[in-house]
Coordinates of C-alpha atoms in Angstrom, one line a residue:
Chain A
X436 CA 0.0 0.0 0.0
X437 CA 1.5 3.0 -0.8
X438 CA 0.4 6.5 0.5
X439 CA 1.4 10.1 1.2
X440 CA 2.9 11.9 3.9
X441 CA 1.9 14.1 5.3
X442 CA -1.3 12.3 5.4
X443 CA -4.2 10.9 7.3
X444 CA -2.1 8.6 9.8
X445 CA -5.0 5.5 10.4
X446 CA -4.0 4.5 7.1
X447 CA -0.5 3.1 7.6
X448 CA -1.6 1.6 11.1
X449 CA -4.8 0.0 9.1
X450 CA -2.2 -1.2 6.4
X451 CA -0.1 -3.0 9.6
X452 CA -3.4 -4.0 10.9
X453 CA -3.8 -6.2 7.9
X454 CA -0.3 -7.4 7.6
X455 CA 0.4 -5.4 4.3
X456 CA 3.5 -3.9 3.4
X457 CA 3.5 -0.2 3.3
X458 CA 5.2 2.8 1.3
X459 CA 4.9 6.2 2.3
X460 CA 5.8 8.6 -0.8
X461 CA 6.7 12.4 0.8
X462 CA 4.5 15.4 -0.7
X463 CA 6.5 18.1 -2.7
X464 CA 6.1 21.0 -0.7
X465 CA 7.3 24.1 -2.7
X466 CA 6.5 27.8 -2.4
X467 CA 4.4 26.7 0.3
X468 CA 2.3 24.7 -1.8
X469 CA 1.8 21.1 -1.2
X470 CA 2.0 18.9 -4.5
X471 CA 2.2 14.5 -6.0
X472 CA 5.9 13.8 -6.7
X473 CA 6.1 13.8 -10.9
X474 CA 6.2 9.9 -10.7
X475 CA 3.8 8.6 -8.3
X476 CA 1.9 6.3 -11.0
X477 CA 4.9 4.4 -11.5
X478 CA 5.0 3.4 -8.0
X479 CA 5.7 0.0 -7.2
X480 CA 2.3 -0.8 -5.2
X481 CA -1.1 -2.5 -5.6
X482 CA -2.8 -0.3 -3.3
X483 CA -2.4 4.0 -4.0
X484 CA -4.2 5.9 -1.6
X485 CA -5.2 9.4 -2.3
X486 CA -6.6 11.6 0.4
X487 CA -8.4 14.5 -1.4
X488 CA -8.6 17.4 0.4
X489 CA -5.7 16.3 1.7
X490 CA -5.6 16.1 5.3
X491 CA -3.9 17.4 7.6
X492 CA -2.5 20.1 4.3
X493 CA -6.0 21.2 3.3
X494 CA -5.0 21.1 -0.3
X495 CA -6.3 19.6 -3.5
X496 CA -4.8 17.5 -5.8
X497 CA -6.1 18.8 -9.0
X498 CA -8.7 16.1 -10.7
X499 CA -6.9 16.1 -14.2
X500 CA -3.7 14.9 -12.0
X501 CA -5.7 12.3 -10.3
X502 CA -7.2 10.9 -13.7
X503 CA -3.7 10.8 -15.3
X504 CA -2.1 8.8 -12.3
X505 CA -5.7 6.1 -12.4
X506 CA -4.9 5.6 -16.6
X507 CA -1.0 4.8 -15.8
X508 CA -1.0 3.4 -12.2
X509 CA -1.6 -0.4 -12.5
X510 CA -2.8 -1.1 -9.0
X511 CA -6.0 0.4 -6.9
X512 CA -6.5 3.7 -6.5
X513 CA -8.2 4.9 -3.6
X514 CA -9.7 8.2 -3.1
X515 CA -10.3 9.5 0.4
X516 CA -13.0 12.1 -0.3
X517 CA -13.6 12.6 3.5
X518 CA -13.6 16.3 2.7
X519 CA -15.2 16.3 -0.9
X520 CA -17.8 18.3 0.2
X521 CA -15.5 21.7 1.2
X522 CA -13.8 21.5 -2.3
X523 CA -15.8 22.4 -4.7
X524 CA -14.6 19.8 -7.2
X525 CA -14.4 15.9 -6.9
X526 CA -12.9 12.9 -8.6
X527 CA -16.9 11.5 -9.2
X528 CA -16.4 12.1 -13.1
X529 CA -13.6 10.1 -12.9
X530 CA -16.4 6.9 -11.7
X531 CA -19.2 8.1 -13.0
X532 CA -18.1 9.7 -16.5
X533 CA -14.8 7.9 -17.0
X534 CA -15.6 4.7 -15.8
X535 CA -12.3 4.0 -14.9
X536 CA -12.2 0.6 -13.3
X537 CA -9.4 1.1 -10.9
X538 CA -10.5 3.9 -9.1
X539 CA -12.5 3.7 -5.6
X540 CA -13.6 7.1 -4.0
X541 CA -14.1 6.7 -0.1
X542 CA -16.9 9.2 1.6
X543 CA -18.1 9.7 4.6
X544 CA -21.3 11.5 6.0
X545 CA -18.9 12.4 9.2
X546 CA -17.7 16.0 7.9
X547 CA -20.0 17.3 5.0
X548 CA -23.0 16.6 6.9
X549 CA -22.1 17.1 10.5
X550 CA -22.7 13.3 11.4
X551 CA -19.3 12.3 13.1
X552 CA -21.1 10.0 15.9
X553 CA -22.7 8.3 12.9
X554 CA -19.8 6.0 11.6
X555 CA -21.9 6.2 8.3
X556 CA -18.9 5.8 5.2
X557 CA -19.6 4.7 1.7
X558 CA -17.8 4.2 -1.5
X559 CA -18.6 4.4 -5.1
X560 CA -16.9 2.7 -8.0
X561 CA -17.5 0.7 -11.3
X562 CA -19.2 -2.1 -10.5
X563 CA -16.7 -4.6 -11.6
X564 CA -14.4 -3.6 -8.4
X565 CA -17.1 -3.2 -5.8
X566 CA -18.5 -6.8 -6.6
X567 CA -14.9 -8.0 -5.5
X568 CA -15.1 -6.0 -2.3
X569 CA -18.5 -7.3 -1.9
X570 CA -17.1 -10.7 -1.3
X571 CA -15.1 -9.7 1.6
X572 CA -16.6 -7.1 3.1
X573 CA -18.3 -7.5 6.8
X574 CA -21.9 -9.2 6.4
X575 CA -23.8 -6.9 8.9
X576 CA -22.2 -3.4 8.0
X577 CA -24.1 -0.1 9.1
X578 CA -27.4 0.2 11.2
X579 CA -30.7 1.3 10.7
X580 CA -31.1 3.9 12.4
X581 CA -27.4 5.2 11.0
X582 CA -28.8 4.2 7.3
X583 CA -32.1 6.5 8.5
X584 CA -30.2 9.3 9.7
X585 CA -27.2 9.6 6.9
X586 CA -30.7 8.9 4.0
X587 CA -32.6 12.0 5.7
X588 CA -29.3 13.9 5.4
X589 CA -28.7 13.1 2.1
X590 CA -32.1 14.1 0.8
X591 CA -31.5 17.4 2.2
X592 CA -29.2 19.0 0.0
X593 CA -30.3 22.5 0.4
X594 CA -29.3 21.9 4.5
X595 CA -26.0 20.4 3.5
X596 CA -24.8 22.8 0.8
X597 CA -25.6 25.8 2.6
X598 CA -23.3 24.4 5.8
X599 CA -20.7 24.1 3.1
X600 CA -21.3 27.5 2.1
X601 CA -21.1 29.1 5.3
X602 CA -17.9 26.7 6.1
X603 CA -16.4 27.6 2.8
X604 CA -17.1 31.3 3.8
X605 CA -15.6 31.8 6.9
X606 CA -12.8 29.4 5.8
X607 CA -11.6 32.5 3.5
X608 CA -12.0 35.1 6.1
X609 CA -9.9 33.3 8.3
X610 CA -7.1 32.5 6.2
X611 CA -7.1 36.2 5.5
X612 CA -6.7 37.2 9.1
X613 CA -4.2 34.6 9.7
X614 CA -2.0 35.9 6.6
X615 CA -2.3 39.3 8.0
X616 CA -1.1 38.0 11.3
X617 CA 2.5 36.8 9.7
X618 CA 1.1 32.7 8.7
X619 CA 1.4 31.2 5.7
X620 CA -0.9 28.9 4.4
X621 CA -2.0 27.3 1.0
X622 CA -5.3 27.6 -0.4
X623 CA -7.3 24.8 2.0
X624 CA -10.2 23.0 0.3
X625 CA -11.2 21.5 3.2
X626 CA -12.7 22.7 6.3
X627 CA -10.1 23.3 8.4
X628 CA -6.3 25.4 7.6
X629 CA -2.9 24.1 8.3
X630 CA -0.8 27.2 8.7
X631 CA 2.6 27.6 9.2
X632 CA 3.3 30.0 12.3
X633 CA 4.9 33.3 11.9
X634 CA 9.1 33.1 11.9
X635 CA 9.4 35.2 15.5
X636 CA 11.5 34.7 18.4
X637 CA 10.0 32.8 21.1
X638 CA 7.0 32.2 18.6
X639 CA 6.2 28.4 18.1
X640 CA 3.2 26.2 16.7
X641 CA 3.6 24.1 20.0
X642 CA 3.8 27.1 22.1
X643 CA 0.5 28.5 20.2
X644 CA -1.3 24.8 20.7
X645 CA -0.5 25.0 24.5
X646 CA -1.3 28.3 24.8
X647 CA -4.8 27.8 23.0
X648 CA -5.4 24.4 24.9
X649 CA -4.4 26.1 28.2
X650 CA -8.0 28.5 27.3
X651 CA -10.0 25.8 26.3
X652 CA -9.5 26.7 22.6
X653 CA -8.4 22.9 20.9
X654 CA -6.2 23.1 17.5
X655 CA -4.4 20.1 16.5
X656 CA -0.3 20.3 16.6
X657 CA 1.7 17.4 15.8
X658 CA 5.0 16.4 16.5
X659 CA 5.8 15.6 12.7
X660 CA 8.7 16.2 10.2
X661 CA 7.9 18.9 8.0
X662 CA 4.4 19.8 10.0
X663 CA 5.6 20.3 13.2
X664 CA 6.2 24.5 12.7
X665 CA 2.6 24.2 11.6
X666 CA -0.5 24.7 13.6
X667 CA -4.2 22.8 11.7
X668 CA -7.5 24.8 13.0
X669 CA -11.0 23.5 12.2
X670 CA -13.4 26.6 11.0
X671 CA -15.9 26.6 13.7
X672 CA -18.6 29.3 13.5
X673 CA -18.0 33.0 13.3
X674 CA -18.3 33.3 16.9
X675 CA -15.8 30.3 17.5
X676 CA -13.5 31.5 14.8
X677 CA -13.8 35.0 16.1
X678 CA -12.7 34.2 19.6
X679 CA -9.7 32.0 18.0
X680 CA -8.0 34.6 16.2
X681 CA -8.1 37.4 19.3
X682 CA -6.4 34.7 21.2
X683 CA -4.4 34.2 18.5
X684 CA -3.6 38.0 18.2
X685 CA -2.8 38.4 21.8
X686 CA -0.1 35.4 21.9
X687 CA 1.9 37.1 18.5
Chain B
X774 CA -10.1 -22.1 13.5
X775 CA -11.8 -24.5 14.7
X776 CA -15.4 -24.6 14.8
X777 CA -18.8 -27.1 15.5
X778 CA -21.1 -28.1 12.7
X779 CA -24.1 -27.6 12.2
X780 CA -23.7 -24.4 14.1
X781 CA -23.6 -20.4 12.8
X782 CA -22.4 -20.5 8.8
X783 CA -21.1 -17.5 8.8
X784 CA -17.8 -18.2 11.2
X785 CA -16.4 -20.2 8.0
X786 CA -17.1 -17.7 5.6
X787 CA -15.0 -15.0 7.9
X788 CA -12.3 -17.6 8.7
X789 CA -12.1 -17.7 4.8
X790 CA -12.4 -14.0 4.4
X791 CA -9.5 -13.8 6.8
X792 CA -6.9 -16.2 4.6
X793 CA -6.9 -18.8 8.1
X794 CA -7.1 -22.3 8.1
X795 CA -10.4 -23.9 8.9
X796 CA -11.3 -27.3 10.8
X797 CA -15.0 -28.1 10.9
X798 CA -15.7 -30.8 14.2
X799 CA -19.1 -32.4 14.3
X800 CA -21.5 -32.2 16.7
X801 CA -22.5 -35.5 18.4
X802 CA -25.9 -35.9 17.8
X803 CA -27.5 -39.0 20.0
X804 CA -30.9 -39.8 21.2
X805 CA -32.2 -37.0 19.7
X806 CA -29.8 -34.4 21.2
X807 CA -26.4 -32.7 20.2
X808 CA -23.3 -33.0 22.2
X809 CA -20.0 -31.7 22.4
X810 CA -17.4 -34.6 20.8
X811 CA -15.1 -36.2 24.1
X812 CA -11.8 -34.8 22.7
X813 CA -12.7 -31.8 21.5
X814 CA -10.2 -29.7 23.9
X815 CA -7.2 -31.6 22.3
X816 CA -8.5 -30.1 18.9
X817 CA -4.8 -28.6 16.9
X818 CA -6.3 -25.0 16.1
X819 CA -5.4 -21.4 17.6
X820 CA -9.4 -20.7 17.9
X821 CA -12.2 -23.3 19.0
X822 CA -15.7 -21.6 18.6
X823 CA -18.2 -22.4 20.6
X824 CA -22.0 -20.9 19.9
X825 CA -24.0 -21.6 23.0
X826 CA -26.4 -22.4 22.8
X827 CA -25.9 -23.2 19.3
X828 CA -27.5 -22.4 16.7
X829 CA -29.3 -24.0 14.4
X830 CA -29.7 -26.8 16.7
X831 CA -31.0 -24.3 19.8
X832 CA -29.5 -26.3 22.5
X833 CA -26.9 -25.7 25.1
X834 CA -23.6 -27.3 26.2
X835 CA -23.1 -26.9 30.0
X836 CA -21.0 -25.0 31.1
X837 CA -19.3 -27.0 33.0
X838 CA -18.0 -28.7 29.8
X839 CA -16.5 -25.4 28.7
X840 CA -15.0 -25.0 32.0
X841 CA -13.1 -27.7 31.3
X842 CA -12.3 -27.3 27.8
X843 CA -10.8 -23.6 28.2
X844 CA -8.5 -25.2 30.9
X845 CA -7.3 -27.9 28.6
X846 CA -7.3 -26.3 24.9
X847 CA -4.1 -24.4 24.3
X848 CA -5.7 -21.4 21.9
X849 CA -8.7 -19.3 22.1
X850 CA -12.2 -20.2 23.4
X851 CA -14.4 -17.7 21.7
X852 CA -18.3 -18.4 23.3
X853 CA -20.6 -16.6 20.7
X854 CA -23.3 -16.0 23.8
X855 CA -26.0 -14.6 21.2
X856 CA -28.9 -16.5 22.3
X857 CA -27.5 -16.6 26.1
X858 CA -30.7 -14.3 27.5
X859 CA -33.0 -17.3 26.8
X860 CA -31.0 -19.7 28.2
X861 CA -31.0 -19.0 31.9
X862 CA -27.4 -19.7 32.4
X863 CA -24.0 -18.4 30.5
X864 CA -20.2 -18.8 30.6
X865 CA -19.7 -15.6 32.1
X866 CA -18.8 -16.9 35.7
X867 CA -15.5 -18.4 33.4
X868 CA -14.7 -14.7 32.5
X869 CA -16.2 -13.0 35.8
X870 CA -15.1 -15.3 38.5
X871 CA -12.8 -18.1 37.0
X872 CA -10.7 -14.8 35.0
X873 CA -9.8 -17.9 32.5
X874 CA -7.4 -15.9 30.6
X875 CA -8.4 -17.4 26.9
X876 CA -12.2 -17.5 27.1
X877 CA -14.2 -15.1 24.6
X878 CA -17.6 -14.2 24.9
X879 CA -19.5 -12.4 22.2
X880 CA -22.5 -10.9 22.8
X881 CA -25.4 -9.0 20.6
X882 CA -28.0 -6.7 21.4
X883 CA -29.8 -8.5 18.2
X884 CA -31.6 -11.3 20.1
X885 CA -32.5 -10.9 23.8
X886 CA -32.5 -6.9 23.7
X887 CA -35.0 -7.1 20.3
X888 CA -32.4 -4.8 18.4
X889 CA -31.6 -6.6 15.3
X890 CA -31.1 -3.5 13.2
X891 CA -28.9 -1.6 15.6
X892 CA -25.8 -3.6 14.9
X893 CA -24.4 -3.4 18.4
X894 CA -22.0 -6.2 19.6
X895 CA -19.6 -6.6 22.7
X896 CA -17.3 -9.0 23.9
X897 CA -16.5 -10.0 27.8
X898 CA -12.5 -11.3 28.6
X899 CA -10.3 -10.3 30.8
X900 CA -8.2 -7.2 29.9
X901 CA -4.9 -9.1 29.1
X902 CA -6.5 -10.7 26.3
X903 CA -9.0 -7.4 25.6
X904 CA -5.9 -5.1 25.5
X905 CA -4.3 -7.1 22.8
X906 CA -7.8 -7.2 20.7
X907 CA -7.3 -3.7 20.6
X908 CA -4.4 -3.2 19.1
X909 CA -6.2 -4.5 15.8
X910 CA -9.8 -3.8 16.2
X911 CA -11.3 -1.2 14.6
X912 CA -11.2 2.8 15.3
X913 CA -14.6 3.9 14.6
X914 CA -16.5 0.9 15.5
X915 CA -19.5 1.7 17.3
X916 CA -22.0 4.7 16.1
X917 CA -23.1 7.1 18.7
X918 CA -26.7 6.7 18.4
X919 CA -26.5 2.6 18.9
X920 CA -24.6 3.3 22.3
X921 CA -27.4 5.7 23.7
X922 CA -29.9 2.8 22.1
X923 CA -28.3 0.2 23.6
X924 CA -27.5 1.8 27.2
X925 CA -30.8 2.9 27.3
X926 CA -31.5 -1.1 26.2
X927 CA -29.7 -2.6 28.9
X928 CA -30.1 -0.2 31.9
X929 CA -34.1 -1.4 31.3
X930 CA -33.3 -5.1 32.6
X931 CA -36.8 -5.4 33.6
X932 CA -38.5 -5.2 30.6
X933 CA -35.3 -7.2 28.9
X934 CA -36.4 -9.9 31.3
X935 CA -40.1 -9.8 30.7
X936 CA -39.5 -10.2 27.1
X937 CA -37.1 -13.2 28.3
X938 CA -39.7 -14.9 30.2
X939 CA -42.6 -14.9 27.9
X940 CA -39.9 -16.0 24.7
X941 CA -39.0 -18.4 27.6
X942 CA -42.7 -19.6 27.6
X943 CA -44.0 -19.6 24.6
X944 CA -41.0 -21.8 24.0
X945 CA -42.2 -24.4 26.0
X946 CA -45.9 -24.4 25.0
X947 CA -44.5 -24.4 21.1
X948 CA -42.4 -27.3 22.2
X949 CA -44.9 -29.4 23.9
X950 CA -47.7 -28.8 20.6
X951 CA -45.1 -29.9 18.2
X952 CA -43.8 -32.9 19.8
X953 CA -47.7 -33.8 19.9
X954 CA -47.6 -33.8 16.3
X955 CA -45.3 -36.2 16.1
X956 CA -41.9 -33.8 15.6
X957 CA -39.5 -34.5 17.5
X958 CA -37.3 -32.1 19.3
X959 CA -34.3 -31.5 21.8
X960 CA -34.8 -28.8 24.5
X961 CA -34.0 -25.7 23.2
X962 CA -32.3 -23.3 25.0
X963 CA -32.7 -20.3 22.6
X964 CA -35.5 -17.8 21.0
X965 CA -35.8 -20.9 18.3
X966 CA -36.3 -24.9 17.7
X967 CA -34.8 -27.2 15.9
X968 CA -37.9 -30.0 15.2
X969 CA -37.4 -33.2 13.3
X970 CA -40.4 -33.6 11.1
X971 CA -42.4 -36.6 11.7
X972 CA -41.6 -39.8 9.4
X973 CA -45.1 -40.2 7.3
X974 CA -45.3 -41.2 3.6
X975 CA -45.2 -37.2 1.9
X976 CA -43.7 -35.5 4.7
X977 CA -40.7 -33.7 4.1
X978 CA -39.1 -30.7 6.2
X979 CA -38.7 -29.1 2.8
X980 CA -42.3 -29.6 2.0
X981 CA -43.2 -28.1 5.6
X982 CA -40.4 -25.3 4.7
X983 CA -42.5 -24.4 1.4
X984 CA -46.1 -24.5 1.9
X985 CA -45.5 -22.6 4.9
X986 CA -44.1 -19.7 2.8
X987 CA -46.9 -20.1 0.6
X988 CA -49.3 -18.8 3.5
X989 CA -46.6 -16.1 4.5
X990 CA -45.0 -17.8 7.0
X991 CA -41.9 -18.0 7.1
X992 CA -39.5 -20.5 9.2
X993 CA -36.0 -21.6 8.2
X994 CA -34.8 -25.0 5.9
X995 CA -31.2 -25.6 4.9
X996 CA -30.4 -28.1 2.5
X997 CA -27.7 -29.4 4.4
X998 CA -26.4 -32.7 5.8
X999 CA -27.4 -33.7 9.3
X1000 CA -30.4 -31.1 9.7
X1001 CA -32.1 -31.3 6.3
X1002 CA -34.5 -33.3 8.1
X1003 CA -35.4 -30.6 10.3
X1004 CA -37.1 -27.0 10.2
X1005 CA -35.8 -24.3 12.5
X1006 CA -38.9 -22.1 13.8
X1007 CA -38.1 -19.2 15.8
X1008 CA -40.7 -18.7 18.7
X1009 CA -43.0 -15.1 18.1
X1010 CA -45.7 -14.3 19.6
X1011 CA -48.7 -16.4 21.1
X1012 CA -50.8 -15.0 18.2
X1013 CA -47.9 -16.1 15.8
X1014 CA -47.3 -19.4 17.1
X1015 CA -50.8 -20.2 16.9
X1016 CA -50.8 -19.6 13.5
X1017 CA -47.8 -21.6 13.0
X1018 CA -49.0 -24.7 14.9
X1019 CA -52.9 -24.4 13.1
X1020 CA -51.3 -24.2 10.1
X1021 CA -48.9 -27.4 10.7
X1022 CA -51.6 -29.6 11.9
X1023 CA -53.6 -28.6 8.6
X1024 CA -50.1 -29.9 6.7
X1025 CA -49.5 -32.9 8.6

């Protein structure tokens, strides 16, 4: 299984898990922008896995990359589209349209439609892969209330796209007042912003986690190569987001 | 893996699923009831599963017997305990009292707590062997709306046990009117029976299996050695039963 780094870190430990072998392939990261290596269909895998929006970067791999890689790459492609829904854009042509057969998009009603506690996931692809996965998948998979629930929230588009909207919104202003503060930050897609924390002395993105923490205000930090001068704040609601970046202001 | 036959057919499709070995033992079945075989704790295997009671047969190994074979057998003893609330007694004293470090038990809120569609499992062991379950079990495994269900399901032990006792009943009056007929049946210890159809020229369990689901009812056949003979009825409500048993004295 080969993935990228930075990315979402259950996948290597689920890749363990199941006794597979695993390659992590590094993310270009150049004028602050986060970017697939020039080569990654040739990888040497049977699994690729894809997270798009990228988490914890925020960025998306442009769709017309991820096509290209599914026509040369001779293995599984797998497309996390956890945060599809914040991106405007989605690799769905490339099932729907394209009908390529080696591409699997992963979804999840968790963050488009506010259902975390659900555990309601679901994945689309030609029908010539998902009746292979239907052979070992579990027998008694989701719930009925869950499939009630994540139905109802489906059918209610208008609900979901104007929570995207607002997200989406307030995504933008916040990325504006964090540049002004000294971060940088690519263009997110998703609905949260990694930013990298302002080159000062004494100013650090574990200092700014702690302090935030220390006032009940909860970012995530890791303790990462390449991520760990960078801070990743969830877009809350204006209020939320509000009260974030005065903190913020007051720590710089 | 090690398992009883007949007993639940979907432990050797997952044993398959999961690329490990399988070793199908089979149940003893004399005088007209089903017993574990005399050796069965010197089995070679890394799991022996044990549903108890068992199903399709309905009946119960003592656990006394399972006492024993946990202290003998080398590997695993996984109890599948998802008929145990209509059986008046479980392993869980093995677990609870004895802290046998290998036994198992899985339990569903499916059967005795009426919540087949909520998908909500557990398992009882002691926390040497939990804690390494955990290092492999799943992340997001349980919803947030099936917790609060089945909480709420389980804190309300009175109304569990009311729904126990008339299962519990109805059991035995279902039992008694079919063994009239001229079926003949071990003591179940479950929310089902396992009958024997009576031997008459024309009468088949199949038969009894298909002109039942012609009137809408529906009971369980399988075509398989051993119990092909035999129709599985699962015990509803008096209404239900009645129905049944009219309906069965017409056929016979």
């Amino acid at each position: 299984v080969a993935y990228l780094e930075p990315s979402y870190s259950l996948y290597p430990v689920l890749t363990e898990v199941q006794g597979s072998r695993k390659l992590a392939i590094p993310y270009e990261f150049m004028d602050g922008r986060w970017g697939l290596p020039d080569d990654i269909e040739r990888v040497n895998a049977t699994i690729l896995l894809i997270v798009n929006p990228n988490a914890p970067t925020g960025h998306l791999n442009p769709i017309a990359r991820l096509e290209q890689i599914a026509g040369v790459f001779k293995g599984l492609v797998l497309i996390d589209e956890a945060y599809t829904d914040f991106a405007g854009e989605s690799a769905l042509p490339l099932v729907r349209e394209l009908k390529l057969p080696n591409v699997l998009l992963l979804r999840t009603m968790s963050k488009g439609y506010s259902l975390a506690g659900l555990r309601f996931g679901y994945a689309l692809a030609q029908e010539s892969l998902l009746k292979e996965i239907e052979k070992v998948r579990d027998s008694y998979p989701v719930d009925a209330i869950a499939q009630a629930a994540a139905t109802a929230a489906i059918m209610d588009q208008a609900y979901a796209r104007e929570t995207w909207r607002k997200v989406v919104s307030e995504r933008a202003r916040v990325t504006t007042a964090l540049q002004a503060m000294g971060f940088s930050l690519p263009e997110s897609a998703s609905n949260f912003v990694l930013a990298q924390v302002p080159s000062r002395p004494g100013v650090t993105a574990r200092g700014i986690y702690e302090a935030l923490k220390a006032r009940h205000i909860l970012i995530r930090w890791w303790d990462l190569p390449r991520i760990a001068d960078k801070i990743r704040i969830t877009i809350g609601t204006p209020e939320q987001n509000n009260c974030l970046l005065d903190e913020l202001k007051r720590l710089l």
